[in-house]
Backbone as a printed PyTorch tensor [residue, N CA C, xyz], in Angstrom:
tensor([[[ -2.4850,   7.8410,  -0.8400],
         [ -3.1390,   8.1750,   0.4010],
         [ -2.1490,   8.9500,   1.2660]],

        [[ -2.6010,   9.9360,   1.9020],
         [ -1.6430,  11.1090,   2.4440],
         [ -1.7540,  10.1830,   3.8710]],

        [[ -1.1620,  11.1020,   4.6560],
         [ -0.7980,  10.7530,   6.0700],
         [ -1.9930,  11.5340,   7.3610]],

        [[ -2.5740,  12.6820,   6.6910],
         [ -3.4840,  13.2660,   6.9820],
         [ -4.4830,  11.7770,   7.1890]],

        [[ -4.9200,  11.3120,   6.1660],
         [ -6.1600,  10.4630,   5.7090],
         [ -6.2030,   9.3990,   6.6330]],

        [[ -4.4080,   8.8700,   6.5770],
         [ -4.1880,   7.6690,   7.2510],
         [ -4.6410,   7.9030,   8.8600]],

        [[ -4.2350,   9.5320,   9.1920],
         [ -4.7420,   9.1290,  10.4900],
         [ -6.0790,   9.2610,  11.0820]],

        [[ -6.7190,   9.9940,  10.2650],
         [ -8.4350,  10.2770,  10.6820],
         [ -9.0190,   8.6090,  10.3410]],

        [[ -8.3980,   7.6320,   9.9150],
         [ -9.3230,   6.5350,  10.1190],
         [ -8.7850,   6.0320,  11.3420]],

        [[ -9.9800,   4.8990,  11.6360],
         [-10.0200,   4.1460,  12.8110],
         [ -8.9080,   2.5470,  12.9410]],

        [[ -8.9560,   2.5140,  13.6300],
         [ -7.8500,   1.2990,  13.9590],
         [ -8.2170,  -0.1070,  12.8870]],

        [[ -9.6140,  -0.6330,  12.9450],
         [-10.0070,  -1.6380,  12.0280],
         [-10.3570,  -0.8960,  10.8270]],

        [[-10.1550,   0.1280,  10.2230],
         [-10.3410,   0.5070,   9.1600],
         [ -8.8570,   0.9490,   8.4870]],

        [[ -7.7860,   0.9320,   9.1250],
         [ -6.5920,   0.6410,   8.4780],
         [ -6.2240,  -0.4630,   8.3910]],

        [[ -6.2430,  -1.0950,   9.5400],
         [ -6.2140,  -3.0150,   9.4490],
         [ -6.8500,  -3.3680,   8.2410]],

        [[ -8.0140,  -2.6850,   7.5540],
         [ -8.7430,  -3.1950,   6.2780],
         [ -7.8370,  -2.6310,   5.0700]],

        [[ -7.4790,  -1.7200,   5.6810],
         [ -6.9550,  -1.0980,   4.3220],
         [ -5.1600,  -1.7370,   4.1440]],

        [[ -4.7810,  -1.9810,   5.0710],
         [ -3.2900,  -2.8430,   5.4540],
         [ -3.6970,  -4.2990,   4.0430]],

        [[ -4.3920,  -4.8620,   4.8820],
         [ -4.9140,  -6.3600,   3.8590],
         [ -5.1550,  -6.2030,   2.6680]],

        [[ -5.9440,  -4.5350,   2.4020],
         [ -5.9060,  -4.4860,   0.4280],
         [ -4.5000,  -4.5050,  -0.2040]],

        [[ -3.8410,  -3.1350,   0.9360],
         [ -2.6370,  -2.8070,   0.1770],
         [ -1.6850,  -3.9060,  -0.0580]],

        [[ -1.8090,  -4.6120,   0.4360],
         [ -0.9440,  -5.8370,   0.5980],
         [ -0.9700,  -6.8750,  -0.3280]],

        [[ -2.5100,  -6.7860,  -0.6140],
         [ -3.1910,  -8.1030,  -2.0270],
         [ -2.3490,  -7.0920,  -2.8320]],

        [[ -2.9940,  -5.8090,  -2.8960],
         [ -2.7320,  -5.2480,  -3.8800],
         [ -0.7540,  -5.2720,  -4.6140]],

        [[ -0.3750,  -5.2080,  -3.4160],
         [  1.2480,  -5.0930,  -3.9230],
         [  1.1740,  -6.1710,  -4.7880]],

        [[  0.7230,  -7.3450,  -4.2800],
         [  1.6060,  -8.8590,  -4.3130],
         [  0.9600,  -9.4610,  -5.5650]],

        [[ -0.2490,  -8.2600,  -6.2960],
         [ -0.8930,  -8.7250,  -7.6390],
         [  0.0320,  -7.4940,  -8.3930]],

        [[  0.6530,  -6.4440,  -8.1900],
         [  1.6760,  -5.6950,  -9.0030],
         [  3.0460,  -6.5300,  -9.0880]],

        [[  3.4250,  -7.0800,  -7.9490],
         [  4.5100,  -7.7370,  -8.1560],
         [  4.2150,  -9.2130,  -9.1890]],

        [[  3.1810,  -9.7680,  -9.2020],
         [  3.1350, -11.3780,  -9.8690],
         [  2.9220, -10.4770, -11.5560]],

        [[  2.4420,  -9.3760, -11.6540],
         [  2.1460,  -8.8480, -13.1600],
         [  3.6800,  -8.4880, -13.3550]],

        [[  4.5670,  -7.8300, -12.7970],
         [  5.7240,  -7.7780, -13.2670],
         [  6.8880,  -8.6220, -12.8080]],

        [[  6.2690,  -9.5270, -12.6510],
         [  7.2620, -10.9280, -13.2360],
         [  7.1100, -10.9030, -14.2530]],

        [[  5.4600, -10.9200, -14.2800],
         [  5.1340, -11.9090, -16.1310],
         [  5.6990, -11.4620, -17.0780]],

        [[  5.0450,  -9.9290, -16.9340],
         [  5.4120,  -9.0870, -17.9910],
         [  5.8010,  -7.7540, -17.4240]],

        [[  6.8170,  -7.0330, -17.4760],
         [  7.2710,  -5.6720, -16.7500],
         [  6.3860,  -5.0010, -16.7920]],

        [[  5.4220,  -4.1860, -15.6810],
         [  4.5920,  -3.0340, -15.8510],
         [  5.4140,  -1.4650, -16.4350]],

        [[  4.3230,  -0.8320, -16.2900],
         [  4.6290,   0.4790, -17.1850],
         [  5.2190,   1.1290, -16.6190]],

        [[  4.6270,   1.0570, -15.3390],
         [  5.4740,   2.0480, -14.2890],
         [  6.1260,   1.1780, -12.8450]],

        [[  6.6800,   0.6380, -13.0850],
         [  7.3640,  -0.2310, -11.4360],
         [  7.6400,   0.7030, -10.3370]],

        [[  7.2180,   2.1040, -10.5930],
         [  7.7280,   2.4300,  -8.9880],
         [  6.2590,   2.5570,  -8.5820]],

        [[  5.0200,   1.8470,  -8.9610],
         [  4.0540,   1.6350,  -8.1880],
         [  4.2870,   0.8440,  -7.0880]],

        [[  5.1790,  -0.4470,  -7.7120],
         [  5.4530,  -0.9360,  -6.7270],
         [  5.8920,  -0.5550,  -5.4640]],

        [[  7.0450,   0.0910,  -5.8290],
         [  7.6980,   0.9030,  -4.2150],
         [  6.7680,   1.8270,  -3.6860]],

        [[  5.5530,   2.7560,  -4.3210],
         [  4.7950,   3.7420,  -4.1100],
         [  3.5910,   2.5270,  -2.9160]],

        [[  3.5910,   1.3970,  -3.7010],
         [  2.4960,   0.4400,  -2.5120],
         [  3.3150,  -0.3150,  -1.6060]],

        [[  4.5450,  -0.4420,  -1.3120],
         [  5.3590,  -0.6280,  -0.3150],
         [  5.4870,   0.4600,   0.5310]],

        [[  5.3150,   1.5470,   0.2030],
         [  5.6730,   2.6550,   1.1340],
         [  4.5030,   2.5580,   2.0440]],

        [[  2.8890,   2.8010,   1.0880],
         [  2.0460,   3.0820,   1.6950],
         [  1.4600,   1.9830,   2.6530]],

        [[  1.6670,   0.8070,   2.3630],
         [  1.3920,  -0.4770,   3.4990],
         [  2.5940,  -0.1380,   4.4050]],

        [[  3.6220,   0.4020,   4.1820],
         [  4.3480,   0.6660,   5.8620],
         [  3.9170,   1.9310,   6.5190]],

        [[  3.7900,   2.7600,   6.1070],
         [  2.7640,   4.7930,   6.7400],
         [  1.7480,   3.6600,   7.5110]],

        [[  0.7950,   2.4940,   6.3070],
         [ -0.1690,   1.9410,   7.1750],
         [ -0.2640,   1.2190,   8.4800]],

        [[  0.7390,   0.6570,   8.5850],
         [  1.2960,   0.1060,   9.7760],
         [  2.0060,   0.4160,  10.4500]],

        [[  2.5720,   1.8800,  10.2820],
         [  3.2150,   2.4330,  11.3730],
         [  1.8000,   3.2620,  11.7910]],

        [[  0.9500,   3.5290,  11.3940],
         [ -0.4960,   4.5240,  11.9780],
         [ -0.8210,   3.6190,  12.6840]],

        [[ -1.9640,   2.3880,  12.4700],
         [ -1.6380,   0.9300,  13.0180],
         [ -1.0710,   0.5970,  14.3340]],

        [[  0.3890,   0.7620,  14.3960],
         [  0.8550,   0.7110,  15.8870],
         [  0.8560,   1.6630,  16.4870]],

        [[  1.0800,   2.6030,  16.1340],
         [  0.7010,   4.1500,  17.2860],
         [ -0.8080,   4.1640,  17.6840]],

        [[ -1.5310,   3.4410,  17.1260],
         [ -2.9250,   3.7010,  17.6650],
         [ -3.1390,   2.4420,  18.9060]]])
């Protein structure tokens, strides 16, 4: 998700999207415990984008 995107949404519609990205990390991180994923810099790629999300988030 670009930064463009992040900012044409609305305040509770990043707040929604904050709470996916967030499940979402924390089910990439419990899969590579188990077993190493294919690509681990998803991980850092969904750390980045839950912080862009919450820095849009507080400027609004």
């Amino acid at each position: 998700m670009k930064n463009t995107e992040i900012r044409s949404l609305s305040a509770s519609e990043i707040a929604e999207r904050v709470v996916a990205e967030q499940e979402n990390l924390s089910k990439l991180k419990f899969a590579h415990s188990i077993t190493p994923i294919e690509n681990p810099n998803r991980i850092r790629e969904a750390k980045r984008l839950v912080a862009r999300l919450k820095t849009a988030l507080a400027s609004k």
